[in-house]
């Protein structure tokens, strides 16, 4: 991959929520492209398995566990990365939570605060800690994994959608603030992807059938199909792109009805 705009040799990446799903695929692809990768989630053993796999195949990965809802752990993640690898070039804000399915107006304050805290406020913490040192070197890429739930209404995951819509706004404002210093900030909005996070949506056969019937590609996505866009946004291949969102959803948000 050397001498292509996708080459990440010498870059250091943090991927939150990278013990499985989209985060894991992203961490593995970034490492394959040459980046040193910090694998992180709440469960150290699950992260270790991912990092061991990367290291065994010639990459360079380390584990720093972090619950993104806890500021002290987010601070330790960023400080630990700088201590271990010296810098952060690529920040992938991937971990998110959705503890509530149901009518929006029935949500408890606790559930709402948890969603906004983990899916929005935590991305501000991570950005505030990582972006200034990127700006000092005049180069960096922040990638926020949002969702098409932030583009469309929902009768069951409304609060999650609010948090993911907030991520689009967060991305645009950070892009404006830090673009002059060479730091780019972009979002990815996946549609339904086959991971544990969305299990309730794809394990229900009737729901899956309904969903794929209105999806132009007639299927749901796989984590690797999101990781490619993470690698693109992390690399110089996207050097003129900031403040934007890449929608990767099999076409479901564009489908004629
Ligand atoms: N799957 C979809 O259909 C879909 C669609 C649109 C957007 N997304 C977005 O894609 C991102 C990744 O989701 P996924 O589908 O790949 O989920 P996943 O396969 O369930 O993986 C979630 C990852 O996040 C970690 N995690 C969960 N809570 C955490 C917390 N509080 N602090 C730190 N890490 C935490 C998990 O590990 P631990 O349990 O060890 O912490 C795991 O590594 C999320 O932002 C989600 O909103 C997913």
Tab-separated table of C-alpha atoms and ligand atoms in Angstrom:
chain	number	residue	atom	x	y	z
A	1	UNK	CA	0.000	0.000	0.000
A	2	UNK	CA	3.008	2.313	0.142
A	3	UNK	CA	3.030	5.217	-2.343
A	4	UNK	CA	-0.733	5.338	-2.574
A	5	UNK	CA	-2.855	8.079	-0.959
A	6	UNK	CA	-4.313	5.369	1.284
A	7	UNK	CA	-0.963	4.590	2.903
A	8	UNK	CA	-1.051	5.206	6.680
A	9	UNK	CA	2.548	4.322	7.497
A	10	UNK	CA	3.758	6.355	10.485
A	11	UNK	CA	0.242	7.382	11.539
A	12	UNK	CA	-1.231	6.654	14.964
A	13	UNK	CA	-4.948	5.898	15.332
A	14	UNK	CA	-7.343	5.533	18.244
A	15	UNK	CA	-10.527	3.588	17.496
A	16	UNK	CA	-13.077	3.567	20.319
A	17	UNK	CA	-15.295	0.501	20.537
A	18	UNK	CA	-12.877	-1.583	18.481
A	19	UNK	CA	-13.260	-4.969	20.214
A	20	UNK	CA	-15.920	-5.962	17.672
A	21	UNK	CA	-18.170	-4.802	14.843
A	22	UNK	CA	-17.433	-1.679	12.805
A	23	UNK	CA	-14.706	-0.516	15.208
A	24	UNK	CA	-12.839	-3.809	14.986
A	25	UNK	CA	-12.981	-3.923	11.182
A	26	UNK	CA	-11.799	-0.310	11.077
A	27	UNK	CA	-8.894	-0.908	13.476
A	28	UNK	CA	-7.803	-3.961	11.479
A	29	UNK	CA	-7.928	-2.130	8.148
A	30	UNK	CA	-6.107	0.959	9.475
A	31	UNK	CA	-3.380	-1.350	10.797
A	32	UNK	CA	-3.189	-3.187	7.465
A	33	UNK	CA	-2.638	0.194	5.778
A	34	UNK	CA	0.299	0.878	8.110
A	35	UNK	CA	-1.161	2.785	11.068
A	36	UNK	CA	-0.269	1.996	14.649
A	37	UNK	CA	-3.592	1.370	16.327
A	38	UNK	CA	-4.941	1.694	19.859
A	39	UNK	CA	-7.700	-0.870	20.313
A	40	UNK	CA	-10.181	0.237	22.969
A	41	UNK	CA	-13.489	-0.714	24.557
A	42	UNK	CA	-14.740	-1.501	28.065
A	43	UNK	CA	-13.511	-5.109	27.969
A	44	UNK	CA	-9.749	-5.460	27.970
A	45	UNK	CA	-9.702	-9.177	27.044
A	46	UNK	CA	-11.830	-8.669	23.943
A	47	UNK	CA	-9.557	-5.799	22.878
A	48	UNK	CA	-6.479	-7.894	23.510
A	49	UNK	CA	-7.709	-10.553	21.111
A	50	UNK	CA	-8.065	-7.926	18.365
A	51	UNK	CA	-4.664	-6.353	19.097
A	52	UNK	CA	-2.995	-9.789	19.220
A	53	UNK	CA	-4.431	-10.576	15.785
A	54	UNK	CA	-3.103	-7.303	14.354
A	55	UNK	CA	0.337	-7.821	15.905
A	56	UNK	CA	0.474	-11.454	14.742
A	57	UNK	CA	-0.103	-10.362	11.153
A	58	UNK	CA	2.742	-7.848	11.199
A	59	UNK	CA	0.862	-4.761	12.390
A	60	UNK	CA	1.373	-2.662	15.505
A	61	UNK	CA	-1.496	-2.435	17.998
A	62	UNK	CA	-1.853	-1.874	21.712
A	63	UNK	CA	-4.816	-1.957	24.088
A	64	UNK	CA	-6.073	0.863	26.288
A	65	UNK	CA	-9.485	0.076	27.778
A	66	UNK	CA	-11.947	2.952	28.050
A	67	UNK	CA	-15.618	3.434	28.809
A	68	UNK	CA	-16.400	6.481	26.671
A	69	UNK	CA	-19.047	7.629	29.180
A	70	UNK	CA	-16.358	8.248	31.811
A	71	UNK	CA	-14.258	11.372	31.371
A	72	UNK	CA	-11.308	10.103	33.418
A	73	UNK	CA	-11.103	6.984	31.213
A	74	UNK	CA	-11.293	9.079	28.033
A	75	UNK	CA	-8.468	11.246	29.376
A	76	UNK	CA	-6.446	8.132	30.190
A	77	UNK	CA	-7.051	6.764	26.674
A	78	UNK	CA	-5.664	9.888	25.015
A	79	UNK	CA	-2.790	10.317	27.496
A	80	UNK	CA	-1.926	6.607	27.263
A	81	UNK	CA	-1.841	6.750	23.454
A	82	UNK	CA	0.487	9.746	23.466
A	83	UNK	CA	2.697	8.039	26.052
A	84	UNK	CA	2.867	4.803	24.041
A	85	UNK	CA	2.999	6.074	20.446
A	86	UNK	CA	3.927	9.766	20.902
A	87	UNK	CA	0.952	11.326	19.082
A	88	UNK	CA	-2.524	10.824	17.608
A	89	UNK	CA	-3.113	11.404	13.881
A	90	UNK	CA	-6.430	9.620	13.469
A	91	UNK	CA	-9.294	9.599	15.974
A	92	UNK	CA	-12.219	7.313	15.214
A	93	UNK	CA	-15.132	8.077	17.554
A	94	UNK	CA	-16.951	4.818	16.963
A	95	UNK	CA	-18.342	3.554	20.283
A	96	UNK	CA	-21.940	4.551	21.014
A	97	UNK	CA	-24.857	3.305	23.066
A	98	UNK	CA	-28.582	2.873	22.659
A	99	UNK	CA	-30.168	1.668	25.908
A	100	UNK	CA	-33.759	2.510	24.907
A	101	UNK	CA	-36.231	1.243	22.297
A	102	UNK	CA	-39.688	2.797	22.443
A	103	UNK	CA	-41.743	5.977	22.046
A	104	UNK	CA	-39.542	9.055	22.310
A	105	UNK	CA	-41.706	10.830	24.871
A	106	UNK	CA	-41.588	7.867	27.260
A	107	UNK	CA	-37.815	7.893	27.602
A	108	UNK	CA	-36.440	8.450	31.100
A	109	UNK	CA	-34.083	11.329	31.816
A	110	UNK	CA	-31.438	8.775	32.760
A	111	UNK	CA	-31.643	6.936	29.419
A	112	UNK	CA	-31.673	10.201	27.448
A	113	UNK	CA	-28.663	11.554	29.346
A	114	UNK	CA	-26.810	8.284	28.849
A	115	UNK	CA	-27.380	8.387	25.093
A	116	UNK	CA	-26.360	12.040	24.750
A	117	UNK	CA	-23.416	11.614	27.121
A	118	UNK	CA	-21.901	8.636	25.312
A	119	UNK	CA	-22.828	9.517	21.737
A	120	UNK	CA	-22.223	13.290	21.756
A	121	UNK	CA	-20.505	14.680	24.866
A	122	UNK	CA	-17.871	11.944	24.814
A	123	UNK	CA	-17.013	12.844	21.197
A	124	UNK	CA	-16.416	16.417	22.387
A	125	UNK	CA	-14.124	15.138	25.175
A	126	UNK	CA	-12.154	12.973	22.735
A	127	UNK	CA	-11.915	15.789	20.197
A	128	UNK	CA	-10.873	18.365	22.800
A	129	UNK	CA	-8.064	16.100	23.970
A	130	UNK	CA	-6.842	14.873	20.578
A	131	UNK	CA	-7.350	17.753	18.122
A	132	UNK	CA	-5.009	20.417	19.598
A	133	UNK	CA	-1.976	18.135	19.304
A	134	UNK	CA	-3.004	17.307	15.703
A	135	UNK	CA	-3.231	21.043	14.985
A	136	UNK	CA	0.284	21.573	16.334
A	137	UNK	CA	1.537	19.306	13.530
A	138	UNK	CA	-0.913	20.838	11.019
A	139	UNK	CA	-2.463	17.483	10.219
A	140	UNK	CA	-5.083	15.102	11.570
A	141	UNK	CA	-8.342	13.349	10.835
A	142	UNK	CA	-11.299	12.839	13.150
A	143	UNK	CA	-13.971	10.392	12.040
A	144	UNK	CA	-17.271	10.145	13.887
A	145	UNK	CA	-19.403	7.073	13.280
A	146	UNK	CA	-22.906	8.504	13.249
A	147	UNK	CA	-25.930	6.750	11.710
A	148	UNK	CA	-28.699	7.185	9.166
A	149	UNK	CA	-30.796	7.293	12.360
A	150	UNK	CA	-29.623	10.914	12.500
A	151	UNK	CA	-31.029	11.596	9.031
A	152	UNK	CA	-34.468	10.022	9.421
A	153	UNK	CA	-37.188	9.898	12.021
A	154	UNK	CA	-37.866	6.728	13.970
A	155	UNK	CA	-40.768	5.558	16.107
A	156	UNK	CA	-38.503	3.351	18.258
A	157	UNK	CA	-34.991	4.850	18.415
A	158	UNK	CA	-35.797	8.562	18.388
A	159	UNK	CA	-33.361	9.627	21.115
A	160	UNK	CA	-30.525	7.691	19.487
A	161	UNK	CA	-31.384	9.540	16.255
A	162	UNK	CA	-31.188	12.877	18.067
A	163	UNK	CA	-27.700	11.993	19.307
A	164	UNK	CA	-26.558	10.910	15.847
A	165	UNK	CA	-27.974	14.084	14.249
A	166	UNK	CA	-26.049	16.054	16.871
A	167	UNK	CA	-22.884	14.295	15.676
A	168	UNK	CA	-23.399	15.748	12.173
A	169	UNK	CA	-23.639	19.247	13.664
A	170	UNK	CA	-20.643	18.617	15.925
A	171	UNK	CA	-18.611	17.480	12.912
A	172	UNK	CA	-19.509	20.543	10.825
A	173	UNK	CA	-18.600	22.984	13.598
A	174	UNK	CA	-15.316	21.263	14.467
A	175	UNK	CA	-14.454	21.173	10.746
A	176	UNK	CA	-14.916	24.936	10.567
A	177	UNK	CA	-12.950	25.600	13.727
A	178	UNK	CA	-9.986	23.325	12.990
A	179	UNK	CA	-9.794	23.240	9.171
A	180	UNK	CA	-7.519	26.312	9.137
A	181	UNK	CA	-5.048	24.285	11.234
A	182	UNK	CA	-5.102	21.245	8.949
A	183	UNK	CA	-7.409	19.027	11.005
A	184	UNK	CA	-10.305	17.425	9.128
A	185	UNK	CA	-13.486	16.167	10.796
A	186	UNK	CA	-15.992	13.963	8.989
A	187	UNK	CA	-18.857	11.606	9.787
A	188	UNK	CA	-19.927	8.254	8.432
A	189	UNK	CA	-23.605	7.368	8.577
A	190	UNK	CA	-24.074	3.614	8.246
A	191	UNK	CA	-27.404	2.001	7.567
A	192	UNK	CA	-28.208	-1.367	9.130
A	193	UNK	CA	-24.988	-3.365	9.626
A	194	UNK	CA	-24.758	-6.938	10.890
A	195	UNK	CA	-23.258	-6.375	14.362
A	196	UNK	CA	-24.307	-7.053	17.954
A	197	UNK	CA	-25.399	-3.428	18.296
A	198	UNK	CA	-28.206	-3.853	15.762
A	199	UNK	CA	-28.985	-7.501	16.519
A	200	UNK	CA	-32.565	-6.698	17.584
A	201	UNK	CA	-33.187	-5.192	14.143
A	202	UNK	CA	-31.700	-7.902	11.899
A	203	UNK	CA	-32.431	-11.008	13.986
A	204	UNK	CA	-36.164	-10.408	13.608
A	205	UNK	CA	-36.790	-12.042	10.226
A	206	UNK	CA	-39.936	-10.086	9.411
A	207	UNK	CA	-38.170	-6.805	10.144
A	208	UNK	CA	-35.127	-7.847	8.110
A	209	UNK	CA	-37.316	-8.783	5.145
A	210	UNK	CA	-39.201	-5.475	5.315
A	211	UNK	CA	-35.945	-3.568	5.544
A	212	UNK	CA	-34.129	-5.284	2.716
A	213	UNK	CA	-37.182	-5.020	0.443
A	214	UNK	CA	-36.819	-1.212	0.500
A	215	UNK	CA	-33.016	-1.256	0.260
A	216	UNK	CA	-31.739	-0.979	-3.337
A	217	UNK	CA	-28.913	-3.464	-2.672
A	218	UNK	CA	-31.486	-5.829	-1.055
A	219	UNK	CA	-29.327	-6.695	1.969
A	220	UNK	CA	-27.855	-5.209	5.134
A	221	UNK	CA	-24.210	-4.245	5.473
A	222	UNK	CA	-21.143	-5.958	6.908
A	223	UNK	CA	-18.651	-4.154	9.202
A	224	UNK	CA	-15.895	-4.307	6.539
A	225	UNK	CA	-18.103	-2.256	4.237
A	226	UNK	CA	-17.919	0.658	6.684
A	227	UNK	CA	-14.210	0.221	7.468
A	228	UNK	CA	-13.231	1.121	3.892
A	229	UNK	CA	-14.733	4.570	4.337
A	230	UNK	CA	-12.965	4.969	7.697
A	231	UNK	CA	-9.664	4.231	5.950
A	232	UNK	CA	-10.493	6.698	3.168
A	233	UNK	CA	-11.318	9.476	5.655
A	234	UNK	CA	-8.233	8.674	7.746
A	235	UNK	CA	-5.903	8.909	4.754
A	236	UNK	CA	-4.657	11.556	2.349
A	237	UNK	CA	-7.072	10.145	-0.230
A	238	UNK	CA	-9.683	12.407	1.417
A	239	UNK	CA	-7.354	15.388	1.987
A	240	UNK	CA	-9.826	17.972	0.564
A	241	UNK	CA	-12.814	16.645	2.496
A	242	UNK	CA	-14.042	18.001	5.824
A	243	UNK	CA	-17.322	18.685	7.614
A	244	UNK	CA	-19.084	16.042	5.546
A	245	UNK	CA	-20.978	12.816	6.037
A	246	UNK	CA	-20.600	9.672	3.950
A	247	UNK	CA	-23.832	7.661	3.956
A	248	UNK	CA	-23.255	3.905	3.546
A	249	UNK	CA	-26.618	2.198	3.685
A	250	UNK	CA	-27.163	0.039	0.608
A	251	UNK	CA	-29.127	2.982	-0.752
A	252	UNK	CA	-32.015	2.753	1.717
A	253	UNK	CA	-32.189	6.529	2.335
A	254	UNK	CA	-32.302	7.199	-1.406
A	255	UNK	CA	-34.754	4.510	-2.425
A	256	UNK	CA	-37.780	5.359	-4.515
A	257	UNK	CA	-40.966	4.336	-2.711
B	1	LIG	N1	-24.753	-1.807	13.441
B	1	LIG	C1	-25.522	-0.915	12.857
B	1	LIG	O1	-26.529	-1.236	12.216
B	1	LIG	C2	-25.171	0.541	12.958
B	1	LIG	C3	-25.871	1.426	12.126
B	1	LIG	C4	-25.562	2.772	12.176
B	1	LIG	C5	-24.593	3.225	13.030
B	1	LIG	N2	-23.926	2.355	13.841
B	1	LIG	C6	-22.893	2.896	14.733
B	1	LIG	O2	-21.693	2.174	14.567
B	1	LIG	C7	-20.917	2.287	15.749
B	1	LIG	C8	-20.382	0.921	16.137
B	1	LIG	O3	-21.445	0.035	16.333
B	1	LIG	P1	-21.375	-1.511	15.952
B	1	LIG	O4	-22.620	-1.786	15.189
B	1	LIG	O5	-20.081	-1.853	15.342
B	1	LIG	O6	-21.544	-2.143	17.405
B	1	LIG	P2	-20.952	-3.449	18.116
B	1	LIG	O7	-20.557	-4.484	17.128
B	1	LIG	O8	-21.935	-3.813	19.160
B	1	LIG	O9	-19.627	-2.907	18.801
B	1	LIG	C9	-19.698	-1.876	19.747
B	1	LIG	C10	-18.309	-1.622	20.271
B	1	LIG	O10	-18.354	-0.531	21.193
B	1	LIG	C11	-17.899	-0.974	22.475
B	1	LIG	N3	-18.636	-0.227	23.480
B	1	LIG	C12	-19.947	-0.316	23.810
B	1	LIG	N4	-20.244	0.557	24.788
B	1	LIG	C13	-19.086	1.217	25.079
B	1	LIG	C14	-18.742	2.226	25.990
B	1	LIG	N5	-19.636	2.752	26.843
B	1	LIG	N6	-17.468	2.658	26.027
B	1	LIG	C15	-16.539	2.131	25.191
B	1	LIG	N7	-16.808	1.171	24.298
B	1	LIG	C16	-18.072	0.721	24.244
B	1	LIG	C17	-18.080	-2.485	22.490
B	1	LIG	O11	-17.168	-3.164	23.320
B	1	LIG	P3	-17.365	-3.390	24.912
B	1	LIG	O12	-18.667	-4.054	25.102
B	1	LIG	O13	-16.173	-4.228	25.295
B	1	LIG	O14	-17.291	-2.022	25.533
B	1	LIG	C18	-17.742	-2.802	21.043
B	1	LIG	O15	-16.343	-2.823	20.835
B	1	LIG	C19	-21.827	2.949	16.792
B	1	LIG	O16	-21.517	4.326	16.842
B	1	LIG	C20	-23.212	2.781	16.205
B	1	LIG	O17	-24.095	3.786	16.637
B	1	LIG	C21	-24.192	1.013	13.825
